[in-house]
Structures are given as C-alpha cells and as structure tokens.
Amino acid sequence: MEKNTDPDVRRITGVDPHQSTGENTDRDRDAADPTAQGPNAAGPTAHGRSTDDITGHATDDTADIGADQRAGSRPAGRPGPLSGRIALVAGATRGAGRALAVELGRAGAVVYVTGRTTREHVSEVGRATETIEQTAEAVTEAGGTGIAVPTDHLDQDRVRALVRRIDHERGRLDILVNDLWGGEHLTAESVFGKKSWETPLADGLRILELGVRSHVITAALALPLLIRSREPLHVEVTDGTAAFNRRYRENLYYDLAKNAPIRIAFGLGQELAEYGGTAVAVTPGFLRSEQMLAHFGVGEENWRDAVARDPHFAVAESPWYLARAVAALAADPDRAARWNGKSTSSAELAEVYGVRDVDGSRPDAWSYFEDVVYGGKGGSPDDYR
C-alpha cells in the first residue's frame, strides 16, 4: 500500500468510544478519508466503548446479548481465577465496557456495573437497546455476580454513594475499570474536520468533562476503597496507545481526552506502587462495538460486509478480545512488574497471555495503521489478524 499523504485524512469510518452512538449524523462520514484518527476514531465512538455513559458502548436489538457473551459460562461450583475479587466497571452499558464486565464475571468476580441507560431511562445518547441491567444479567449468566448501579460519573454525590454501597456490601474494591466516555454526539458535529477554535467552546469543554473529568472523579473517590485490596488494579480504557497517540488526534479537545487516561494510569502507577498495586491504560483496536456495527448497517455475524465501505474495517476486533485480555491481566500475579504505569493494547496483551478473539484471530489494528496506513509498508489488514 502506498503511504497515505492525503492532507484531509480524518478518521477510520467517519464518526467518532471506551471507546459509537447511533445519534451521529452522516455529514462527514463519507466525505473524509478514514485514516487519520486511528482505528477507532470513526464509527460510533472513538474506541467503540460504552457511549451511553459518562459512566458507561449490535445490531438494532441487543436485548439478546448475543451468543458470544453467553458462550463459555463458567460451570457452576467451579471457582474462577478471580473468584472472591470485587470489581467496578464504570461505563459498562455496551461495547468494551460490557464485555469487560462479563469477562471479569466469567473469571469469578463480583462486578458492579454502572451506566446511565436503564430500562426506565434513556440517556442523551438515545440508545434504548442496551441497558445497564442487561450487562449485570450477562455477568451473572457468565458465572459471576453482576450488580447494576445506575450512575452518572460527573455527579460526585452519585459516585460517592456508589463507593459507599460497595464499601458497605463488600468492604473493599480489588479492580477498578474506568471505561468512561460518551462524547460521540459531540465529535461528529464539533470535532472531526475542524480546527479546535472552530469547535464550539461548550462542546469542547464537554468532551473534556466526559473523557477526563469523569475519570478523575471516579478515581479520586474510589481509590481509597481500592487500596484496601492486597493487590489493587486500576484500568484506564482509552483510544490509542501512548506510542500511537504521539500523533496529534486531529482536534485539541479529542487529543486531550484520549491522552489523559494514559497519563492517569502513569501517575496512579506511581502512587499505587507502595500498595502493591497496578495502574494500566488499555485500548482496543478497531472495535466492532454495537454502535460501530450499527453505523455500518451490519451485525456481528456479517460484519465483513462493511469492508466494502471501509477496507480498514477488515482488521476490526470484537469487544471480547480486549475483555479476555484484561481478565487475564487481572489474574496475573506478576501484573505489577509487567504493566504498572504502562500503556498497552488488546493485541499486545493477547500476545502475552495467549488470548484470541471470538473468531480465533489475533488482530493488531494499531500496528496495521502504524506500518501500512502511515508507514507506507506493503500489507493488508489480513496480514495483521
């Protein structure tokens, strides 16, 4: 493949998680070259993560959570590698957040899951097809204990109440996953294709609230409970590795929002070290979240049909890829030495822990974009699966 030199390169599919909202318009999706932002900047969310929530990312109906989520439930009575662990996945309504919660549950953990969309209330994202109750049920079905706690993580009182509840019911927290975003409705209209001064200031500041302030609030209020654990684990979910994000992510607000979690993990890694803890930033590759699939008009069973529209989508991965890898990291007794303060990806974790995606592949979207799309090396997405 020839090196991409188009100065108007924008994003992978045309609409920007944790980490994809069906509310974005099509105005810029097909007009822009889909490579500048990296594997996830385009479809529904930057990384296809939970998009419903500041707390909390399919096809048209996700009331049935899908065969891949149900498959492989831990046999009753058999302890998993995370049995007895208490986890909080902040931002678990859909996408990577939901998958992370389910895989932690499959490994035996008690998992508190937060989000803003419930069976009674739909958040500003406007997707009623995924709810936080569904995620909790999926965790329990997989063999864990799922507990849904509707929470807006920009509301400090609500987050304090969440932490008090976990303290009262469990006495500690072992794993905190910060998978908070929900800014896709802003990136489509106000970020991609615009200079930062062309972005309405209110929208830019809202992106920083959703992508940075929510993470800081959650960490600040939950960490006193987390450090009661013998081996506390703090996971920041973002879009892009530290290496890839040395590239400017097109717009100042988006760049700050997606780099801040990496710095949070680095800083907290310093602070948690004396407690035997680990803080790590993780990113999926080009994520086949519910909202990304809906953006392309496909489902998980026929996702490759979307490659005709965007050839880069051939390197896409399911949310289960990152989730399986993070569950393996959480069960690793040497994780602090390996990962504390670092930034990593689903592909790197999969290589270390022998994890594969649901189709048996091991995609590496970030290397594909670095080598082929930007580096001008010959190759195709299939060479990076």
mmCIF file of C-alpha atoms in Angstrom:
data_model
loop_
_atom_site.group_PDB
_atom_site.id
_atom_site.type_symbol
_atom_site.label_atom_id
_atom_site.label_comp_id
_atom_site.label_asym_id
_atom_site.label_seq_id
_atom_site.Cartn_x
_atom_site.Cartn_y
_atom_site.Cartn_z
ATOM 1 C CA MET A 1 0.000 0.000 0.000
ATOM 2 C CA GLU A 2 1.295 3.438 -0.832
ATOM 3 C CA LYS A 3 1.821 5.793 2.016
ATOM 4 C CA ASN A 4 -1.227 7.927 2.671
ATOM 5 C CA THR A 5 -0.349 11.544 2.016
ATOM 6 C CA ASP A 6 -3.842 12.972 1.813
ATOM 7 C CA PRO A 7 -3.800 16.140 3.930
ATOM 8 C CA ASP A 8 -7.517 15.798 4.641
ATOM 9 C CA VAL A 9 -7.276 12.380 6.242
ATOM 10 C CA ARG A 10 -9.731 12.369 9.139
ATOM 11 C CA ARG A 11 -10.789 9.132 10.754
ATOM 12 C CA ILE A 12 -11.435 5.495 10.259
ATOM 13 C CA THR A 13 -15.096 5.410 9.434
ATOM 14 C CA GLY A 14 -16.303 8.913 9.673
ATOM 15 C CA VAL A 15 -17.901 9.357 13.074
ATOM 16 C CA ASP A 16 -16.139 9.143 16.344
ATOM 17 C CA PRO A 17 -15.696 5.159 22.359
ATOM 18 C CA HIS A 18 -14.435 3.474 25.980
ATOM 19 C CA GLN A 19 -14.174 3.503 23.292
ATOM 20 C CA SER A 20 -20.210 4.967 18.899
ATOM 21 C CA THR A 21 -23.604 6.423 19.064
ATOM 22 C CA GLY A 22 -26.345 5.910 16.607
ATOM 23 C CA GLU A 23 -27.140 9.592 17.002
ATOM 24 C CA ASN A 24 -24.281 10.898 14.885
ATOM 25 C CA THR A 25 -25.064 12.381 11.529
ATOM 26 C CA ASP A 26 -23.666 11.220 8.221
ATOM 27 C CA ARG A 27 -22.489 14.652 7.195
ATOM 28 C CA ASP A 28 -18.772 13.959 7.399
ATOM 29 C CA ARG A 29 -18.694 10.170 7.413
ATOM 30 C CA ASP A 30 -18.240 9.517 3.756
ATOM 31 C CA ALA A 31 -16.618 12.790 2.781
ATOM 32 C CA ALA A 32 -13.467 12.288 4.769
ATOM 33 C CA ASP A 33 -10.623 9.861 4.285
ATOM 34 C CA PRO A 34 -10.961 7.428 7.187
ATOM 35 C CA THR A 35 -7.439 7.026 8.405
ATOM 36 C CA ALA A 36 -6.138 9.998 10.306
ATOM 37 C CA GLN A 37 -7.566 9.287 13.699
ATOM 38 C CA GLY A 38 -6.565 5.654 14.060
ATOM 39 C CA PRO A 39 -8.630 2.523 14.199
ATOM 40 C CA ASN A 40 -11.450 3.806 16.352
ATOM 41 C CA ALA A 41 -11.916 7.420 15.685
ATOM 42 C CA ALA A 42 -14.613 6.910 13.315
ATOM 43 C CA GLY A 43 -17.529 4.749 13.767
ATOM 44 C CA PRO A 44 -19.696 5.262 16.633
ATOM 45 C CA THR A 45 -17.144 6.035 19.252
ATOM 46 C CA ALA A 46 -13.548 6.672 19.411
ATOM 47 C CA HIS A 47 -12.960 3.234 20.593
ATOM 48 C CA GLY A 48 -16.426 1.846 20.323
ATOM 49 C CA ARG A 49 -16.654 1.703 24.054
ATOM 50 C CA SER A 50 -19.652 2.446 26.101
ATOM 51 C CA THR A 51 -21.160 5.507 24.587
ATOM 52 C CA ASP A 52 -24.218 5.826 26.620
ATOM 53 C CA ASP A 53 -22.488 6.900 29.633
ATOM 54 C CA ILE A 54 -20.263 9.234 31.030
ATOM 55 C CA THR A 55 -20.366 6.204 33.077
ATOM 56 C CA GLY A 56 -20.936 3.801 30.949
ATOM 57 C CA HIS A 57 -20.990 1.322 24.146
ATOM 58 C CA ALA A 58 -25.111 -4.605 17.644
ATOM 59 C CA THR A 59 -27.395 -4.582 15.829
ATOM 60 C CA ASP A 60 -30.774 -2.936 16.242
ATOM 61 C CA ASP A 61 -31.809 -5.055 19.200
ATOM 62 C CA THR A 62 -29.434 -6.024 21.944
ATOM 63 C CA ALA A 63 -31.933 -7.303 24.440
ATOM 64 C CA ASP A 64 -30.442 -10.640 23.456
ATOM 65 C CA ILE A 65 -26.849 -10.022 24.380
ATOM 66 C CA GLY A 66 -25.516 -12.435 21.788
ATOM 67 C CA ALA A 67 -24.092 -15.913 21.602
ATOM 68 C CA ASP A 68 -20.526 -14.836 22.199
ATOM 69 C CA GLN A 69 -21.480 -13.298 25.534
ATOM 70 C CA ARG A 70 -23.328 -16.406 26.613
ATOM 71 C CA ALA A 71 -20.728 -18.863 25.374
ATOM 72 C CA GLY A 72 -18.194 -20.252 27.780
ATOM 73 C CA SER A 73 -20.022 -19.581 31.039
ATOM 74 C CA ARG A 74 -18.037 -20.958 33.938
ATOM 75 C CA PRO A 75 -19.509 -24.230 35.208
ATOM 76 C CA ALA A 76 -21.459 -23.821 38.436
ATOM 77 C CA GLY A 77 -19.404 -24.619 41.506
ATOM 78 C CA ARG A 78 -16.049 -24.278 39.768
ATOM 79 C CA PRO A 79 -14.064 -21.290 41.083
ATOM 80 C CA GLY A 80 -12.572 -18.948 38.558
ATOM 81 C CA PRO A 81 -9.198 -17.197 38.726
ATOM 82 C CA LEU A 82 -10.914 -14.041 40.026
ATOM 83 C CA SER A 83 -13.276 -15.725 42.469
ATOM 84 C CA GLY A 84 -13.689 -13.565 45.559
ATOM 85 C CA ARG A 85 -12.499 -10.400 43.800
ATOM 86 C CA ILE A 86 -14.659 -7.281 43.810
ATOM 87 C CA ALA A 87 -14.680 -5.223 40.622
ATOM 88 C CA LEU A 88 -16.257 -1.997 39.442
ATOM 89 C CA VAL A 89 -16.616 -1.363 35.714
ATOM 90 C CA ALA A 90 -17.565 2.276 35.298
ATOM 91 C CA GLY A 91 -19.144 2.653 31.892
ATOM 92 C CA ALA A 92 -20.442 -0.838 31.207
ATOM 93 C CA THR A 93 -23.655 -0.332 29.273
ATOM 94 C CA ARG A 94 -22.317 -1.627 25.969
ATOM 95 C CA GLY A 95 -19.245 -2.291 23.834
ATOM 96 C CA ALA A 96 -15.905 -2.886 25.526
ATOM 97 C CA GLY A 97 -17.299 -1.863 28.917
ATOM 98 C CA ARG A 98 -19.969 -4.533 28.831
ATOM 99 C CA ALA A 99 -17.548 -7.165 27.565
ATOM 100 C CA LEU A 100 -15.006 -6.282 30.254
ATOM 101 C CA ALA A 101 -17.636 -6.687 32.954
ATOM 102 C CA VAL A 102 -18.804 -10.032 31.581
ATOM 103 C CA GLU A 103 -15.296 -11.457 31.264
ATOM 104 C CA LEU A 104 -14.398 -10.412 34.803
ATOM 105 C CA GLY A 105 -17.585 -12.139 35.912
ATOM 106 C CA ARG A 106 -16.770 -15.214 33.861
ATOM 107 C CA ALA A 107 -13.490 -15.380 35.789
ATOM 108 C CA GLY A 108 -15.500 -15.405 39.028
ATOM 109 C CA ALA A 109 -15.565 -11.780 40.170
ATOM 110 C CA VAL A 110 -18.395 -9.851 41.756
ATOM 111 C CA VAL A 111 -18.848 -6.977 39.303
ATOM 112 C CA TYR A 112 -20.606 -3.688 39.970
ATOM 113 C CA VAL A 113 -21.537 -2.136 36.643
ATOM 114 C CA THR A 114 -22.536 1.472 36.077
ATOM 115 C CA GLY A 115 -24.238 3.321 33.280
ATOM 116 C CA ARG A 116 -26.931 5.903 32.647
ATOM 117 C CA THR A 117 -29.288 3.989 30.387
ATOM 118 C CA THR A 118 -31.654 1.737 32.299
ATOM 119 C CA ARG A 119 -34.898 0.007 31.423
ATOM 120 C CA GLU A 120 -36.707 3.093 32.687
ATOM 121 C CA HIS A 121 -34.411 5.849 31.430
ATOM 122 C CA VAL A 122 -32.550 6.511 28.180
ATOM 123 C CA SER A 123 -29.544 8.803 28.332
ATOM 124 C CA GLU A 124 -28.719 11.633 25.939
ATOM 125 C CA VAL A 125 -27.085 9.115 23.606
ATOM 126 C CA GLY A 126 -30.565 7.908 22.745
ATOM 127 C CA ARG A 127 -29.977 4.148 22.557
ATOM 128 C CA ALA A 128 -32.595 2.193 24.465
ATOM 129 C CA THR A 129 -31.403 -1.144 23.076
ATOM 130 C CA GLU A 130 -28.629 -1.530 25.658
ATOM 131 C CA THR A 131 -29.170 -1.103 29.384
ATOM 132 C CA ILE A 132 -27.013 -1.444 32.443
ATOM 133 C CA GLU A 133 -29.394 -4.099 33.794
ATOM 134 C CA GLN A 134 -28.665 -6.256 30.742
ATOM 135 C CA THR A 135 -24.969 -6.021 31.482
ATOM 136 C CA ALA A 136 -25.422 -7.127 35.086
ATOM 137 C CA GLU A 137 -27.556 -10.054 33.953
ATOM 138 C CA ALA A 138 -24.893 -11.054 31.431
ATOM 139 C CA VAL A 139 -22.231 -11.005 34.150
ATOM 140 C CA THR A 140 -24.287 -13.332 36.308
ATOM 141 C CA GLU A 141 -25.106 -15.609 33.379
ATOM 142 C CA ALA A 142 -21.393 -15.921 32.654
ATOM 143 C CA GLY A 143 -20.751 -17.225 36.167
ATOM 144 C CA GLY A 144 -20.052 -14.084 38.174
ATOM 145 C CA THR A 145 -22.256 -11.816 40.241
ATOM 146 C CA GLY A 146 -23.462 -8.766 38.349
ATOM 147 C CA ILE A 147 -24.835 -5.741 40.201
ATOM 148 C CA ALA A 148 -26.219 -2.790 38.239
ATOM 149 C CA VAL A 149 -25.919 0.660 39.824
ATOM 150 C CA PRO A 150 -27.179 3.475 37.556
ATOM 151 C CA THR A 151 -24.633 6.265 37.951
ATOM 152 C CA ASP A 152 -23.599 9.476 36.237
ATOM 153 C CA HIS A 153 -19.890 9.735 36.983
ATOM 154 C CA LEU A 154 -19.883 13.501 36.609
ATOM 155 C CA ASP A 155 -22.180 13.649 39.638
ATOM 156 C CA GLN A 156 -19.849 13.466 42.615
ATOM 157 C CA ASP A 157 -22.640 12.662 45.051
ATOM 158 C CA ARG A 158 -23.757 9.718 42.933
ATOM 159 C CA VAL A 159 -20.214 8.386 42.717
ATOM 160 C CA ARG A 160 -19.752 8.790 46.473
ATOM 161 C CA ALA A 161 -22.981 6.861 47.026
ATOM 162 C CA LEU A 162 -21.743 4.109 44.684
ATOM 163 C CA VAL A 163 -18.463 3.790 46.586
ATOM 164 C CA ARG A 164 -20.268 3.786 49.953
ATOM 165 C CA ARG A 165 -22.517 0.987 48.725
ATOM 166 C CA ILE A 166 -19.579 -1.169 47.627
ATOM 167 C CA ASP A 167 -17.851 -0.468 50.943
ATOM 168 C CA HIS A 168 -20.968 -1.394 52.900
ATOM 169 C CA GLU A 169 -21.681 -4.560 50.931
ATOM 170 C CA ARG A 170 -18.123 -5.819 50.286
ATOM 171 C CA GLY A 171 -15.689 -3.855 52.445
ATOM 172 C CA ARG A 172 -13.149 -3.302 49.687
ATOM 173 C CA LEU A 173 -12.592 -2.980 45.941
ATOM 174 C CA ASP A 174 -9.990 -5.043 44.075
ATOM 175 C CA ILE A 175 -10.414 -3.950 40.458
ATOM 176 C CA LEU A 176 -11.496 -0.574 39.089
ATOM 177 C CA VAL A 177 -12.074 -0.241 35.341
ATOM 178 C CA ASN A 178 -12.529 3.359 34.198
ATOM 179 C CA ASP A 179 -14.298 2.967 30.842
ATOM 180 C CA LEU A 180 -15.974 6.368 30.722
ATOM 181 C CA TRP A 181 -16.715 8.393 27.601
ATOM 182 C CA GLY A 182 -19.996 9.215 25.857
ATOM 183 C CA GLY A 183 -18.881 12.081 23.639
ATOM 184 C CA GLU A 184 -19.606 10.713 20.178
ATOM 185 C CA HIS A 185 -22.542 13.007 19.607
ATOM 186 C CA LEU A 186 -20.110 15.899 20.049
ATOM 187 C CA THR A 187 -17.227 14.585 17.974
ATOM 188 C CA ALA A 188 -19.303 14.058 14.835
ATOM 189 C CA GLU A 189 -20.526 17.635 14.659
ATOM 190 C CA SER A 190 -17.908 19.614 16.502
ATOM 191 C CA VAL A 191 -14.543 17.838 16.323
ATOM 192 C CA PHE A 192 -13.632 15.906 13.214
ATOM 193 C CA GLY A 193 -12.764 18.082 10.279
ATOM 194 C CA LYS A 194 -12.495 21.191 12.455
ATOM 195 C CA LYS A 195 -9.711 23.179 13.994
ATOM 196 C CA SER A 196 -10.002 23.468 17.757
ATOM 197 C CA TRP A 197 -11.073 27.112 17.502
ATOM 198 C CA GLU A 198 -13.864 26.042 15.149
ATOM 199 C CA THR A 199 -15.196 23.650 17.773
ATOM 200 C CA PRO A 200 -17.845 25.387 19.893
ATOM 201 C CA LEU A 201 -16.199 26.004 23.235
ATOM 202 C CA ALA A 202 -19.098 24.454 25.137
ATOM 203 C CA ASP A 203 -18.752 21.242 23.109
ATOM 204 C CA GLY A 204 -15.003 21.144 23.585
ATOM 205 C CA LEU A 205 -15.284 21.572 27.323
ATOM 206 C CA ARG A 206 -17.999 18.929 27.455
ATOM 207 C CA ILE A 207 -15.648 16.482 25.718
ATOM 208 C CA LEU A 208 -13.099 17.134 28.460
ATOM 209 C CA GLU A 209 -15.763 16.558 31.105
ATOM 210 C CA LEU A 210 -16.788 13.254 29.557
ATOM 211 C CA GLY A 211 -13.322 11.990 28.745
ATOM 212 C CA VAL A 212 -11.216 13.418 31.558
ATOM 213 C CA ARG A 213 -13.192 14.858 34.468
ATOM 214 C CA SER A 214 -15.361 11.752 34.817
ATOM 215 C CA HIS A 215 -12.241 9.578 35.042
ATOM 216 C CA VAL A 216 -10.638 11.824 37.645
ATOM 217 C CA ILE A 217 -13.781 11.983 39.796
ATOM 218 C CA THR A 218 -14.172 8.213 39.741
ATOM 219 C CA ALA A 219 -10.525 7.553 40.544
ATOM 220 C CA ALA A 220 -10.390 10.129 43.324
ATOM 221 C CA LEU A 221 -13.468 8.789 45.090
ATOM 222 C CA ALA A 222 -12.895 5.058 44.527
ATOM 223 C CA LEU A 223 -9.160 4.773 45.163
ATOM 224 C CA PRO A 224 -9.419 4.950 48.982
ATOM 225 C CA LEU A 225 -11.536 1.795 48.763
ATOM 226 C CA LEU A 226 -9.325 0.221 46.103
ATOM 227 C CA ILE A 227 -6.162 0.439 48.193
ATOM 228 C CA ARG A 228 -7.739 -1.793 50.824
ATOM 229 C CA SER A 229 -7.108 -4.617 48.381
ATOM 230 C CA ARG A 230 -3.890 -6.576 48.750
ATOM 231 C CA GLU A 231 -3.239 -6.117 45.013
ATOM 232 C CA PRO A 232 -5.289 -3.178 43.737
ATOM 233 C CA LEU A 233 -5.768 -2.923 39.975
ATOM 234 C CA HIS A 234 -6.805 0.278 38.216
ATOM 235 C CA VAL A 235 -7.527 0.034 34.470
ATOM 236 C CA GLU A 236 -7.972 3.125 32.306
ATOM 237 C CA VAL A 237 -9.644 2.456 28.938
ATOM 238 C CA THR A 238 -8.931 4.902 26.140
ATOM 239 C CA ASP A 239 -8.460 5.194 22.379
ATOM 240 C CA GLY A 240 -4.881 4.669 21.266
ATOM 241 C CA THR A 241 -1.635 3.597 22.871
ATOM 242 C CA ALA A 242 0.889 6.084 24.186
ATOM 243 C CA ALA A 243 3.053 5.311 21.150
ATOM 244 C CA PHE A 244 0.279 5.834 18.611
ATOM 245 C CA ASN A 245 -1.048 8.913 20.380
ATOM 246 C CA ARG A 246 2.202 10.725 19.825
ATOM 247 C CA ARG A 247 0.366 11.612 16.630
ATOM 248 C CA TYR A 248 -1.983 14.524 17.002
ATOM 249 C CA ARG A 249 -5.512 13.140 17.231
ATOM 250 C CA GLU A 250 -6.796 15.842 14.884
ATOM 251 C CA ASN A 251 -8.535 18.126 17.345
ATOM 252 C CA LEU A 252 -7.207 19.580 20.611
ATOM 253 C CA TYR A 253 -10.169 18.513 22.727
ATOM 254 C CA TYR A 254 -10.202 14.962 21.405
ATOM 255 C CA ASP A 255 -6.428 14.681 21.701
ATOM 256 C CA LEU A 256 -6.550 15.740 25.355
ATOM 257 C CA ALA A 257 -9.464 13.432 26.133
ATOM 258 C CA LYS A 258 -7.734 10.369 24.726
ATOM 259 C CA ASN A 259 -4.276 11.064 26.114
ATOM 260 C CA ALA A 260 -5.405 11.962 29.635
ATOM 261 C CA PRO A 261 -6.290 8.358 30.636
ATOM 262 C CA ILE A 262 -2.781 7.289 29.643
ATOM 263 C CA ARG A 263 -1.283 9.909 31.944
ATOM 264 C CA ILE A 264 -3.762 8.989 34.687
ATOM 265 C CA ALA A 265 -2.543 5.389 34.552
ATOM 266 C CA PHE A 266 1.079 6.526 34.573
ATOM 267 C CA GLY A 267 0.571 8.826 37.557
ATOM 268 C CA LEU A 268 -1.531 6.410 39.562
ATOM 269 C CA GLY A 269 1.021 3.719 38.867
ATOM 270 C CA GLN A 270 3.498 5.800 40.868
ATOM 271 C CA GLU A 271 1.031 6.298 43.712
ATOM 272 C CA LEU A 272 -0.224 2.700 43.864
ATOM 273 C CA ALA A 273 3.210 1.094 43.792
ATOM 274 C CA GLU A 274 3.639 1.238 47.569
ATOM 275 C CA TYR A 275 0.335 -0.634 47.937
ATOM 276 C CA GLY A 276 1.416 -3.420 45.606
ATOM 277 C CA GLY A 277 -0.957 -2.005 43.027
ATOM 278 C CA THR A 278 -1.087 -1.732 39.274
ATOM 279 C CA ALA A 279 -2.444 1.073 37.117
ATOM 280 C CA VAL A 280 -2.516 0.469 33.383
ATOM 281 C CA ALA A 281 -4.024 2.148 30.332
ATOM 282 C CA VAL A 282 -5.520 -0.179 27.726
ATOM 283 C CA THR A 283 -7.015 0.359 24.304
ATOM 284 C CA PRO A 284 -8.907 -1.864 21.908
ATOM 285 C CA GLY A 285 -8.091 -1.753 18.224
ATOM 286 C CA PHE A 286 -10.710 -1.019 15.573
ATOM 287 C CA LEU A 287 -13.652 -2.115 17.680
ATOM 288 C CA ARG A 288 -16.745 -3.921 16.429
ATOM 289 C CA SER A 289 -18.950 -2.440 19.109
ATOM 290 C CA GLU A 290 -22.710 -2.488 18.851
ATOM 291 C CA GLN A 291 -22.731 1.097 17.705
ATOM 292 C CA MET A 292 -19.945 0.638 15.187
ATOM 293 C CA LEU A 293 -21.794 -2.273 13.646
ATOM 294 C CA ALA A 294 -24.993 -0.249 13.578
ATOM 295 C CA HIS A 295 -23.101 2.591 11.913
ATOM 296 C CA PHE A 296 -22.160 0.234 9.088
ATOM 297 C CA GLY A 297 -25.595 -1.398 8.989
ATOM 298 C CA VAL A 298 -24.233 -4.865 9.776
ATOM 299 C CA GLY A 299 -24.234 -7.299 12.688
ATOM 300 C CA GLU A 300 -21.553 -9.423 14.251
ATOM 301 C CA GLU A 301 -22.496 -12.354 12.038
ATOM 302 C CA ASN A 302 -21.921 -10.415 8.794
ATOM 303 C CA TRP A 303 -19.501 -7.688 9.892
ATOM 304 C CA ARG A 304 -17.181 -8.321 6.973
ATOM 305 C CA ASP A 305 -19.831 -6.894 4.661
ATOM 306 C CA ALA A 306 -18.752 -3.485 5.975
ATOM 307 C CA VAL A 307 -15.273 -3.922 4.493
ATOM 308 C CA ALA A 308 -16.644 -2.891 1.116
ATOM 309 C CA ARG A 309 -17.394 0.502 2.623
ATOM 310 C CA ASP A 310 -14.189 0.783 4.644
ATOM 311 C CA PRO A 311 -11.363 -1.639 3.758
ATOM 312 C CA HIS A 312 -9.616 -0.894 7.071
ATOM 313 C CA PHE A 313 -12.511 -2.492 8.919
ATOM 314 C CA ALA A 314 -11.079 -5.859 7.893
ATOM 315 C CA VAL A 315 -8.707 -5.563 10.867
ATOM 316 C CA ALA A 316 -11.561 -4.950 13.320
ATOM 317 C CA GLU A 317 -11.912 -6.860 16.563
ATOM 318 C CA SER A 318 -14.812 -7.760 18.824
ATOM 319 C CA PRO A 319 -15.142 -6.256 22.320
ATOM 320 C CA TRP A 320 -14.377 -9.701 23.739
ATOM 321 C CA TYR A 321 -10.778 -9.533 22.552
ATOM 322 C CA LEU A 322 -9.804 -6.700 24.891
ATOM 323 C CA ALA A 323 -12.071 -8.057 27.630
ATOM 324 C CA ARG A 324 -10.469 -11.506 27.604
ATOM 325 C CA ALA A 325 -7.029 -9.919 27.666
ATOM 326 C CA VAL A 326 -7.822 -7.630 30.597
ATOM 327 C CA ALA A 327 -9.347 -10.534 32.556
ATOM 328 C CA ALA A 328 -6.102 -12.442 32.012
ATOM 329 C CA LEU A 329 -4.088 -9.434 33.180
ATOM 330 C CA ALA A 330 -6.272 -9.143 36.277
ATOM 331 C CA ALA A 331 -5.485 -12.763 37.170
ATOM 332 C CA ASP A 332 -1.729 -12.358 36.592
ATOM 333 C CA PRO A 333 0.212 -12.365 39.902
ATOM 334 C CA ASP A 334 3.091 -10.583 38.143
ATOM 335 C CA ARG A 335 0.984 -7.846 36.596
ATOM 336 C CA ALA A 336 2.557 -5.004 38.572
ATOM 337 C CA ALA A 337 6.038 -5.809 37.311
ATOM 338 C CA ARG A 338 4.746 -6.198 33.767
ATOM 339 C CA TRP A 339 2.260 -3.374 33.401
ATOM 340 C CA ASN A 340 2.273 -0.816 36.187
ATOM 341 C CA GLY A 341 2.157 2.711 34.780
ATOM 342 C CA LYS A 342 2.204 1.493 31.195
ATOM 343 C CA SER A 343 0.016 1.858 28.132
ATOM 344 C CA THR A 344 -0.875 -1.278 26.204
ATOM 345 C CA SER A 345 -3.330 -2.624 23.652
ATOM 346 C CA SER A 346 -5.614 -5.592 23.215
ATOM 347 C CA ALA A 347 -3.138 -7.033 20.697
ATOM 348 C CA GLU A 348 -0.118 -6.755 22.988
ATOM 349 C CA LEU A 349 -1.998 -8.255 25.925
ATOM 350 C CA ALA A 350 -3.314 -11.048 23.696
ATOM 351 C CA GLU A 351 0.231 -11.904 22.650
ATOM 352 C CA VAL A 352 1.446 -12.022 26.246
ATOM 353 C CA TYR A 353 -1.476 -14.035 27.615
ATOM 354 C CA GLY A 354 -2.258 -16.253 24.623
ATOM 355 C CA VAL A 355 -5.695 -14.723 24.129
ATOM 356 C CA ARG A 356 -7.595 -14.823 20.833
ATOM 357 C CA ASP A 357 -10.692 -13.079 19.554
ATOM 358 C CA VAL A 358 -14.004 -14.891 19.185
ATOM 359 C CA ASP A 359 -13.113 -15.953 15.619
ATOM 360 C CA GLY A 360 -9.756 -17.385 16.676
ATOM 361 C CA SER A 361 -7.757 -14.487 15.230
ATOM 362 C CA ARG A 362 -5.357 -12.117 16.943
ATOM 363 C CA PRO A 363 -5.848 -8.729 15.218
ATOM 364 C CA ASP A 364 -3.379 -5.891 15.728
ATOM 365 C CA ALA A 365 -5.031 -2.753 14.371
ATOM 366 C CA TRP A 366 -2.548 -0.284 15.829
ATOM 367 C CA SER A 367 0.420 -1.974 14.146
ATOM 368 C CA TYR A 368 -1.523 -2.121 10.894
ATOM 369 C CA PHE A 369 -2.184 1.607 10.951
ATOM 370 C CA GLU A 370 1.344 2.451 12.042
ATOM 371 C CA ASP A 371 3.042 0.191 9.489
ATOM 372 C CA VAL A 372 0.757 0.212 6.485
ATOM 373 C CA VAL A 373 -1.537 3.215 6.600
ATOM 374 C CA TYR A 374 1.032 5.693 7.910
ATOM 375 C CA GLY A 375 4.323 3.886 7.376
ATOM 376 C CA GLY A 376 3.826 3.017 3.716
ATOM 377 C CA LYS A 377 4.748 -0.644 4.157
ATOM 378 C CA GLY A 378 3.158 -3.203 1.917
ATOM 379 C CA GLY A 379 0.474 -5.285 3.505
ATOM 380 C CA SER A 380 -3.213 -5.770 4.081
ATOM 381 C CA PRO A 381 -5.480 -5.971 7.127
ATOM 382 C CA ASP A 382 -5.440 -9.761 6.888
ATOM 383 C CA ASP A 383 -1.674 -9.699 7.452
ATOM 384 C CA TYR A 384 -2.397 -8.188 10.876
ATOM 385 C CA ARG A 385 -5.002 -10.655 12.101
#
